[in-house]
Amino acid sequence: MNAPVRLAVRGLTKRFGGLVAVRDLSFAIRAGEILGLIGPNGSGKSTVMKLIMGIERPNMGTVQLDGVDISRWPSHRVARAGIGIVFQRSRPLRRQTVLENIKLAFLPDSLWQLVAEPSVDAKARCIAERVGLGAVMNRNPATLPFGDLRRLEMAKAIARHPKVVPTTSGSQSPAITGNQNDVRYSQPPEKDKKSTVPAKKE
Amino acid sequence: MTVNLDLIKERMRRLLGSRLLWVAVLVVCIAAVLPLWLSVYALGVLTAGYYFGVFAMAWDLLFGFAGEVNFGPTFLIGLGAYTAAILNNKYGLAIPWCAMAGVVSALIGGLLLAIPSLRLRGPYFGLVTLVAVLLLQNGIVIFAGITGGEIGMTVPDVLSLSAVTNYWYGLAFLVVCGVILFGLSRSAVGLILQASGQDPIEAQALGFNVTKHKLMAFSISAVFSGMAGAMLVFYMGTASVGTLIDISIGVQIIIAAVLGGRRTILGAAVGAVLLIGVGEFLRPLVQLNTFAVSALTLAVILFFPDGLLGYALRKREAK
Ligand SMILES: Nc1ncnc2c1ncn2[C@@H]1O[C@H](COP(=O)(O)OP(=O)(O)OP(=O)(O)O)[C@@H](O)[C@H]1O
Ligand SMILES: [Mg+2]
């Protein structure tokens, strides 16, 4: 319990016109912790995720990752800093194979690297096996059932090796727990279908 | 066991990929021996088609991969073409330098357009590109003293007086551009670009600077469009608004890319050559010609949205 604070949210506020979607929210997550955000529809859970991820900008407040304020960074920078959001609705590339989708998560944000490093292929295959996508690696995500699409999202999150994983989980997100160094995923403890779980890497 | 199976599948996929390569090589070989049989007139039509092929491929990189609709491909083409033409006509600069200056001017003009507008969400980028064409078109007419206005301007230098040599230039240019653009589209950067086009939010969440990648795609598109525009001027010996910049030319390029197959790069070239060829063949029909081509395109979009090459590839994949 004395692990250092990874993600610290302080006084976070977001207004959409006259509507206050998030009002003065504060919380902290330490390494290894899992925190659930629960609330009725429209209470602002998804907005919190977007604020953390830099998809929306807060009106007030800060988001700190390992002590660094990331609250006004663009999304791609937030992602590289170690926040690996897993979207509620899975968003695979529709024209690429499952394997290519996972490989994408390994690529650097470079304009000049035309060929992926050779290790990427092996790493992507390894992750696909681990989350249970080994048999469908070369299929198009459009042909996969819902459960496999969730697994693909997980594979992408693991590939990014994030420090914090904000995830908005649906009713039947599979519970997968990795060993030691892996990102942990878990079903939210309560039955509320709309709860949100920022999971933490150990 | 599963790993072995996947490896085999992967190999097969590669083989299919290389079959596309062999088909492409075969097509280029056939194209290379055509001067033995075809008339000077037919060669001329094909040569123009090859330059249009580069226009269409450059457009497909932006639309098919980055997901941005550029309604004004002729803005970039026109900048390259007219810069080259003016430098050659007024200052007598040699063709390679003119072409290079054309590329630079298309790139700069393109960036001036794209940097502010790619940040806008929604259809604004497309609208901006459309307005840019009108701006360039009218600018050329207004500054008729330098540009030749509506009449156009002739260039003293041409690539060659021989139809066969011109044909070689056109074909070689198409092949080189095709190899580069196709290679890019299949590279790691191409994958990131596709991700940025399909779902920008997800791509950003994966850590990719979407604006940066789209801007790069636009720059590449500008470079190839500008270069092809300049080459076309030195092939035809003239630059005019009606043949290079008019909105209808832009529409033809778009139709060519969609007809041939969005997201395939090579399909765009096939579509362009086909479109120019059919257009020439049906020329005696005048209005009916445009009607027939438009109707055909509409049918392709409705029934084969992947285009001709896209459809062929997909069918083979399904087997
Ligand atoms: N981009 C936006 N513009 C205007 N209002 C918005 C925007 N995004 C969200 N809202 C509003 O903010 C409030 C919070 O929305 P949010 O999606 O965060 O709720 P939620 O808790 O995730 O709901 P749910 O349980 O349905 O997923 C809602 O009233 C919503 O209509
Ligand atoms: Mg929500």
XYZ file of C-alpha atoms and ligand atoms in Angstrom:
553
model
C 0.000 0.000 0.000
C 3.005 2.230 0.265
C 3.830 2.084 -3.395
C 4.375 5.528 -4.911
C 1.438 7.371 -6.427
C 1.290 6.754 -10.143
C -1.678 8.776 -11.261
C -2.863 11.790 -9.312
C -5.986 13.672 -10.359
C -6.679 16.955 -8.559
C -9.619 19.312 -8.807
C -10.531 18.082 -12.292
C -13.423 20.023 -13.807
C -14.932 19.867 -17.277
C -17.802 21.953 -18.590
C -19.646 21.486 -21.853
C -21.320 24.853 -22.233
C -23.540 25.186 -19.196
C -23.312 21.506 -18.292
C -20.711 20.544 -15.720
C -19.777 16.996 -16.697
C -17.003 16.600 -14.127
C -16.850 18.753 -11.008
C -13.761 19.065 -8.840
C -12.729 15.418 -8.990
C -9.664 14.239 -7.097
C -8.181 10.775 -6.645
C -4.838 9.009 -6.622
C -3.823 5.561 -7.767
C -0.711 3.748 -6.608
C 1.133 1.032 -8.458
C -0.813 -2.214 -8.272
C -4.115 -0.636 -7.391
C -7.379 -0.905 -9.249
C -9.878 1.883 -8.881
C -13.492 1.798 -9.997
C -15.528 4.810 -10.956
C -19.214 4.114 -10.570
C -22.135 6.315 -11.479
C -25.380 6.491 -13.411
C -25.529 7.203 -17.139
C -24.288 10.641 -18.033
C -22.526 11.189 -14.736
C -19.231 11.901 -16.449
C -17.214 8.676 -16.223
C -16.250 8.596 -19.871
C -15.408 12.274 -19.732
C -12.931 11.593 -16.916
C -11.233 8.985 -19.094
C -11.049 11.421 -21.994
C -9.609 14.115 -19.744
C -6.924 11.771 -18.467
C -6.138 10.665 -22.010
C -5.966 14.202 -23.356
C -8.865 13.666 -25.763
C -10.717 16.470 -23.982
C -9.083 19.387 -22.167
C -10.073 20.132 -18.575
C -11.329 23.585 -17.601
C -9.590 23.245 -14.276
C -7.462 20.790 -12.391
C -4.425 18.658 -13.084
C -3.595 15.095 -13.990
C -0.178 13.947 -12.893
C 1.579 10.796 -14.015
C 4.557 9.957 -11.810
C 4.585 13.554 -10.652
C 4.511 15.096 -14.141
C 1.519 17.215 -15.116
C 0.139 15.744 -18.328
C -3.256 17.400 -18.277
C -2.776 19.634 -21.311
C -0.658 17.318 -23.410
C -1.940 16.032 -26.736
C -3.250 12.447 -26.638
C -0.373 10.855 -28.457
C 2.083 12.281 -25.960
C -0.040 11.151 -23.039
C -0.080 7.676 -24.572
C 3.688 7.607 -24.982
C 4.052 8.773 -21.372
C 2.402 5.531 -20.263
C -1.380 5.851 -20.219
C -2.929 3.060 -22.259
C -6.642 3.585 -22.571
C -8.816 0.644 -23.527
C -11.965 1.874 -25.195
C -15.362 0.500 -24.295
C -16.140 -0.116 -27.941
C -13.258 -1.938 -29.567
C -11.643 -0.023 -32.375
C -9.534 -2.315 -34.530
C -8.183 -1.465 -37.946
C -10.762 -3.004 -40.211
C -8.558 -3.840 -43.179
C -5.623 -5.288 -41.336
C -5.210 -8.658 -39.676
C -5.319 -9.197 -35.934
C -1.546 -9.553 -35.950
C -1.043 -6.303 -37.823
C -3.316 -4.579 -35.320
C -1.087 -5.756 -32.502
C 2.087 -4.862 -34.391
C 0.803 -1.345 -34.847
C 0.877 -0.860 -31.093
C 4.623 -1.572 -31.109
C 5.566 0.954 -33.760
C 7.372 4.173 -32.824
C 5.792 7.498 -33.728
C 8.322 8.034 -36.477
C 7.922 9.302 -40.003
C 11.106 7.660 -41.162
C 11.003 4.123 -39.874
C 9.710 2.304 -42.920
C 10.297 -1.218 -41.658
C 9.292 -2.418 -38.208
C 12.066 -3.871 -36.087
C 12.335 -7.622 -36.605
C 11.544 -8.332 -32.947
C 8.113 -6.733 -33.316
C 6.709 -9.697 -35.208
C 7.751 -12.212 -32.571
C 6.559 -10.011 -29.720
C 3.183 -9.456 -31.379
C 2.719 -13.207 -31.943
C 3.652 -13.894 -28.355
C 1.067 -11.470 -27.034
C -1.569 -12.820 -29.390
C -0.962 -16.306 -28.001
C -1.077 -15.063 -24.463
C -4.439 -13.352 -24.685
C -5.888 -16.296 -26.596
C -5.847 -14.941 -30.132
C -3.220 -17.388 -31.371
C -5.627 -19.217 -33.646
C -7.070 -16.121 -35.300
C -3.922 -14.033 -35.742
C -4.223 -13.775 -39.499
C -7.930 -13.115 -39.597
C -9.590 -9.804 -40.130
C -11.015 -8.357 -36.897
C -14.372 -7.861 -38.610
C -14.814 -11.643 -38.624
C -14.175 -12.062 -34.894
C -16.739 -12.472 -32.101
C -17.098 -9.831 -29.406
C -14.930 -11.607 -26.864
C -11.997 -11.836 -29.249
C -12.279 -8.140 -30.053
C -11.951 -7.376 -26.346
C -8.893 -9.637 -26.275
C -7.441 -7.709 -29.181
C -7.850 -4.471 -27.237
C -6.054 -6.108 -24.339
C -3.261 -7.304 -26.572
C -2.785 -3.763 -27.831
C -2.730 -2.431 -24.282
C -0.138 -4.990 -23.202
C 1.989 -4.202 -26.247
C 2.145 -0.555 -25.259
C 3.429 -1.536 -21.842
C 1.516 1.214 -20.089
C 1.838 2.402 -16.511
C -1.857 3.107 -16.116
C -4.768 1.525 -17.973
C -8.034 3.445 -17.969
C -10.736 1.161 -19.247
C -14.452 1.509 -19.570
C -15.719 -2.010 -19.342
C -18.908 -3.463 -20.703
C -20.914 -6.211 -19.077
C -18.842 -9.170 -20.131
C -15.293 -8.022 -20.450
C -13.205 -11.109 -19.864
C -11.170 -11.122 -16.733
C -7.559 -11.775 -17.506
C -4.843 -11.564 -14.972
C -1.281 -11.674 -16.094
C 1.718 -12.622 -14.040
C 4.136 -10.315 -12.281
C 4.925 -7.670 -14.775
C 1.774 -7.832 -16.806
C -0.993 -5.375 -16.904
C -3.852 -6.666 -14.810
C -7.363 -6.646 -16.072
C -10.299 -7.438 -13.990
C -13.988 -7.313 -14.076
C -15.320 -4.424 -12.001
C -16.361 -5.684 -8.583
C -19.887 -4.358 -8.697
C -22.588 -5.449 -11.092
C -23.064 -1.977 -12.472
C -22.576 -2.414 -16.162
C -21.277 1.098 -16.658
C -18.516 1.166 -14.146
C -15.123 2.279 -15.143
C -11.935 0.784 -13.960
C -8.614 2.458 -14.284
C -6.456 -0.569 -13.700
C -2.883 -0.205 -12.647
C 0.225 -1.883 -13.689
C 2.153 -3.482 -10.939
C 1.563 -26.595 -34.054
C -0.518 -23.454 -34.299
C 2.619 -21.420 -34.733
C 3.691 -23.584 -37.657
C 0.293 -23.267 -39.250
C 0.413 -19.522 -38.884
C 3.843 -19.398 -40.421
C 2.561 -21.308 -43.412
C -0.422 -19.002 -43.667
C 1.877 -16.041 -43.460
C 4.034 -17.444 -46.249
C 0.974 -17.958 -48.385
C -0.074 -14.412 -47.747
C 3.353 -13.233 -48.836
C 3.073 -15.378 -51.943
C -0.220 -13.732 -52.813
C 1.417 -10.415 -52.222
C 4.223 -11.327 -54.565
C 1.713 -12.550 -57.132
C 0.492 -8.995 -57.295
C 4.109 -8.089 -57.851
C 4.432 -10.550 -60.728
C 1.259 -9.345 -62.329
C 2.580 -5.790 -62.066
C 5.902 -6.818 -63.616
C 4.058 -8.575 -66.432
C 1.896 -5.527 -67.101
C 4.945 -3.269 -67.191
C 6.706 -5.658 -69.594
C 3.711 -5.648 -71.907
C 3.545 -1.853 -71.671
C 7.238 -1.690 -72.527
C 6.846 -3.541 -75.833
C 3.705 -1.686 -76.919
C 5.670 0.874 -79.014
C 6.393 -2.007 -81.421
C 2.766 -2.192 -82.406
C 0.902 0.918 -81.411
C 0.460 4.023 -83.525
C 1.982 7.345 -82.549
C -1.486 8.547 -81.658
C -2.199 5.633 -79.320
C 1.190 6.003 -77.686
C 0.419 9.657 -77.042
C -2.829 8.755 -75.321
C -1.112 6.177 -73.129
C 1.682 8.596 -72.233
C -0.832 11.147 -70.983
C -2.547 8.302 -69.143
C 0.705 7.439 -67.355
C 1.095 10.966 -66.000
C -2.514 10.856 -64.881
C -1.674 7.571 -63.223
C 0.844 9.353 -61.010
C -1.715 12.041 -60.187
C -4.206 9.372 -59.146
C -1.695 7.381 -57.089
C -0.606 10.500 -55.218
C -4.260 11.241 -54.536
C -4.923 7.710 -53.289
C -2.157 7.981 -50.698
C -4.051 10.861 -49.146
C -7.583 9.542 -49.471
C -7.131 5.788 -49.277
C -4.583 5.852 -46.495
C -4.755 9.112 -44.574
C -8.534 9.222 -45.063
C -8.524 12.840 -46.211
C -10.435 13.764 -49.350
C -8.458 16.211 -51.418
C -10.955 17.727 -53.841
C -8.199 19.809 -55.331
C -5.458 17.523 -56.610
C -5.080 19.952 -59.499
C -4.015 22.699 -57.100
C -0.802 20.792 -56.403
C -0.440 19.679 -60.018
C -1.031 23.195 -61.285
C 1.500 24.729 -58.917
C 4.155 22.284 -60.101
C 3.209 22.641 -63.752
C 3.013 26.416 -63.881
C 6.144 26.999 -61.801
C 8.057 24.771 -64.199
C 6.465 26.347 -67.268
C 7.112 29.931 -66.191
C 10.732 29.248 -65.276
C 11.310 27.563 -68.619
C 9.396 30.085 -70.704
C 10.594 33.290 -69.036
C 14.044 32.370 -67.766
C 15.056 29.494 -69.986
C 15.899 27.269 -67.036
C 16.694 23.666 -68.009
C 13.961 21.041 -67.629
C 15.357 19.198 -64.570
C 15.673 22.445 -62.623
C 12.214 23.540 -63.659
C 10.771 20.210 -62.547
C 12.548 20.461 -59.209
C 11.299 24.003 -58.694
C 7.820 22.744 -59.548
C 8.092 20.107 -56.830
C 9.245 22.670 -54.272
C 6.450 25.053 -55.163
C 3.793 22.317 -54.960
C 5.193 21.260 -51.604
C 5.230 24.787 -50.176
C 1.794 25.643 -51.557
C 0.448 22.350 -50.282
C 1.842 22.859 -46.804
C 0.495 26.416 -46.619
C -2.881 24.884 -47.375
C -2.649 21.789 -45.226
C -1.077 23.037 -42.016
C -4.032 25.204 -41.021
C -6.745 23.015 -42.526
C -5.685 19.503 -41.419
C -6.253 20.608 -37.837
C -9.878 21.282 -38.632
C -12.234 18.413 -37.998
C -14.849 17.196 -40.413
C -15.168 18.110 -44.056
C -13.276 21.392 -43.876
C -10.075 20.025 -45.311
C -11.898 18.939 -48.461
C -13.586 22.320 -48.805
C -10.320 24.179 -48.412
C -8.705 22.105 -51.153
C -11.632 22.822 -53.427
C -11.426 26.565 -52.874
C -7.675 26.470 -53.437
C -8.200 25.222 -56.992
C -10.536 28.097 -57.792
C -8.044 30.508 -56.279
C -5.177 29.188 -58.372
C -7.299 29.056 -61.505
C -8.376 32.663 -61.137
C -4.931 33.778 -60.074
C -3.534 32.428 -63.307
C -6.143 34.268 -65.334
C -5.594 37.520 -63.420
C -1.808 37.429 -63.786
C -2.037 36.666 -67.476
C 1.134 38.665 -68.129
C 3.254 36.025 -66.438
C 1.099 32.950 -66.817
C -0.381 33.308 -70.260
C -3.853 33.560 -68.751
C -6.653 31.628 -70.353
C -4.737 30.931 -73.515
C -2.011 29.143 -71.636
C 1.700 29.217 -72.201
C 4.018 27.183 -74.372
C 7.389 25.975 -73.180
C 10.386 26.164 -75.494
C 11.855 22.903 -74.198
C 10.106 19.556 -74.449
C 11.120 16.151 -73.165
C 11.382 14.753 -76.658
C 9.951 15.165 -80.132
C 9.697 11.420 -80.596
C 6.452 9.837 -79.469
C 8.278 6.641 -78.559
C 10.854 8.408 -76.387
C 8.100 10.370 -74.698
C 6.316 7.095 -74.092
C 9.404 5.686 -72.369
C 9.690 8.757 -70.174
C 6.060 8.494 -69.161
C 6.219 4.778 -68.449
C 9.492 5.020 -66.518
C 8.123 7.896 -64.461
C 4.955 5.951 -63.655
C 6.902 2.845 -62.657
C 9.337 4.714 -60.410
C 6.550 6.675 -58.696
C 4.440 3.527 -58.414
C 7.221 1.555 -56.736
C 7.915 4.349 -54.235
C 4.281 5.077 -53.392
C 3.284 1.413 -53.206
C 6.291 0.666 -51.014
C 5.373 3.519 -48.698
C 1.790 2.334 -48.454
C 2.931 -1.130 -47.364
C 5.540 0.139 -44.911
C 5.308 0.651 -41.175
C 4.605 4.316 -41.822
C 1.825 3.280 -44.200
C 0.250 1.208 -41.429
C 0.328 4.175 -39.053
C -1.162 6.322 -41.787
C -4.015 3.876 -42.300
C -4.635 3.838 -38.567
C -4.716 7.645 -38.553
C -7.192 7.653 -41.409
C -9.506 4.958 -40.093
C -9.731 6.117 -36.488
C -7.719 9.183 -35.495
C -8.707 9.033 -31.827
C -7.590 5.436 -31.484
C -4.389 6.174 -33.380
C -3.614 9.001 -30.993
C -4.400 6.812 -28.019
C -1.845 4.376 -29.415
C 0.695 7.194 -29.313
C 0.742 8.412 -32.896
C 0.771 12.091 -33.774
C -2.001 11.911 -36.352
C -1.559 15.455 -37.646
C 2.121 14.861 -38.244
C 1.509 11.689 -40.219
C -1.272 13.203 -42.293
C 0.863 16.214 -43.027
C 3.617 13.923 -44.213
C 1.181 12.072 -46.470
C 0.031 15.383 -47.887
C 3.609 16.478 -48.493
C 4.406 13.246 -50.318
C 1.246 13.623 -52.356
C 2.252 17.210 -53.187
C 5.760 16.215 -54.250
C 4.539 13.543 -56.662
C 1.675 15.664 -57.983
C 3.938 18.655 -58.566
C 6.589 16.567 -60.285
C 4.051 14.834 -62.520
C 2.470 18.192 -63.354
C 5.829 19.592 -64.433
C 6.632 16.485 -66.496
C 3.261 16.655 -68.210
C 3.967 20.255 -69.244
C 7.254 19.265 -70.842
C 5.557 16.353 -72.530
C 2.730 18.420 -73.997
C 4.785 21.530 -74.605
C 2.106 23.749 -73.103
C 0.560 24.601 -69.790
C -3.066 25.618 -69.682
C -5.741 25.906 -67.062
C -8.140 23.730 -69.025
C -5.805 20.729 -69.226
C -4.100 20.945 -65.832
C -6.099 22.820 -63.229
C -9.784 22.863 -64.098
C -12.040 21.261 -61.473
C -13.150 18.703 -64.060
C -9.556 17.445 -64.324
C -9.495 17.006 -60.555
C -12.753 15.094 -60.726
C -11.262 12.813 -63.368
C -8.301 12.048 -61.139
C -10.607 11.227 -58.259
C -12.772 9.047 -60.488
C -9.674 7.252 -61.749
C -8.492 6.442 -58.229
C -11.907 5.269 -57.066
C -12.509 3.284 -60.243
C -9.174 1.526 -59.993
C -9.465 0.792 -56.317
C -9.116 2.950 -53.275
C -6.261 2.023 -50.923
C -4.402 0.040 -53.530
C -2.167 2.758 -55.063
C -1.540 0.595 -58.127
C -5.263 0.463 -58.834
C -5.285 4.239 -59.143
C -2.755 4.027 -61.969
C -4.777 1.318 -63.708
C -7.913 3.421 -63.319
C -6.232 6.510 -64.742
C -4.863 4.776 -67.841
C -8.220 3.090 -68.376
C -10.140 6.331 -67.976
C -7.910 8.295 -70.343
C -8.004 5.437 -72.842
C -11.767 5.007 -72.738
C -12.231 8.775 -72.870
C -10.123 8.954 -76.024
C -11.898 5.972 -77.567
C -15.306 7.512 -76.924
C -14.255 11.009 -77.876
C -16.381 11.063 -81.052
C -19.462 10.764 -78.845
C -18.644 14.103 -77.167
C -21.245 14.674 -74.421
C -22.243 11.042 -74.410
C -18.641 10.189 -73.580
C -18.647 12.085 -70.297
C -22.060 10.636 -69.564
C -20.921 7.073 -70.201
C -17.798 7.426 -68.057
C -19.733 9.049 -65.212
C -22.399 6.355 -65.325
C -19.761 3.635 -65.326
C -18.055 5.227 -62.330
C -21.309 5.505 -60.444
C -21.961 1.820 -61.091
C -18.493 0.870 -59.864
C -18.858 2.956 -56.695
C -22.267 1.460 -55.954
C -21.543 -2.169 -56.768
C -17.773 -2.506 -56.370
C -16.862 0.143 -53.805
C -13.372 -1.338 -53.586
C -12.744 -0.519 -57.235
C -11.481 -2.834 -59.943
C -8.166 -3.835 -58.374
C -9.611 -3.810 -54.875
C -12.330 -6.191 -56.049
C -9.842 -8.497 -57.753
C -7.608 -8.631 -54.677
C -10.505 -9.242 -52.349
C -11.874 -12.044 -54.479
C -8.543 -13.794 -54.447
C -8.232 -13.378 -50.719
C -11.615 -14.975 -50.241
C -10.518 -18.112 -52.085
N -18.447 16.404 -26.302
C -19.493 16.704 -25.506
N -20.207 17.827 -25.704
C -21.250 18.145 -24.908
N -21.667 17.380 -23.885
C -21.006 16.240 -23.633
C -19.884 15.826 -24.442
N -19.422 14.657 -23.953
C -20.214 14.343 -22.920
N -21.166 15.286 -22.703
C -22.158 15.290 -21.649
O -21.480 15.174 -20.419
C -22.190 14.325 -19.517
C -21.281 13.208 -19.072
O -21.098 12.295 -20.143
P -20.238 10.974 -20.023
O -20.255 10.313 -21.343
O -18.919 11.290 -19.454
O -21.073 10.134 -18.994
P -20.875 8.617 -18.572
O -20.841 8.600 -17.082
O -19.724 8.029 -19.269
O -22.222 7.985 -19.084
P -22.504 6.474 -19.532
O -22.684 5.687 -18.280
O -23.761 6.570 -20.329
O -21.345 6.005 -20.350
C -23.412 13.852 -20.280
O -24.506 14.667 -19.867
C -23.083 14.107 -21.710
O -24.250 14.392 -22.455
Mg -19.508 6.394 -20.754
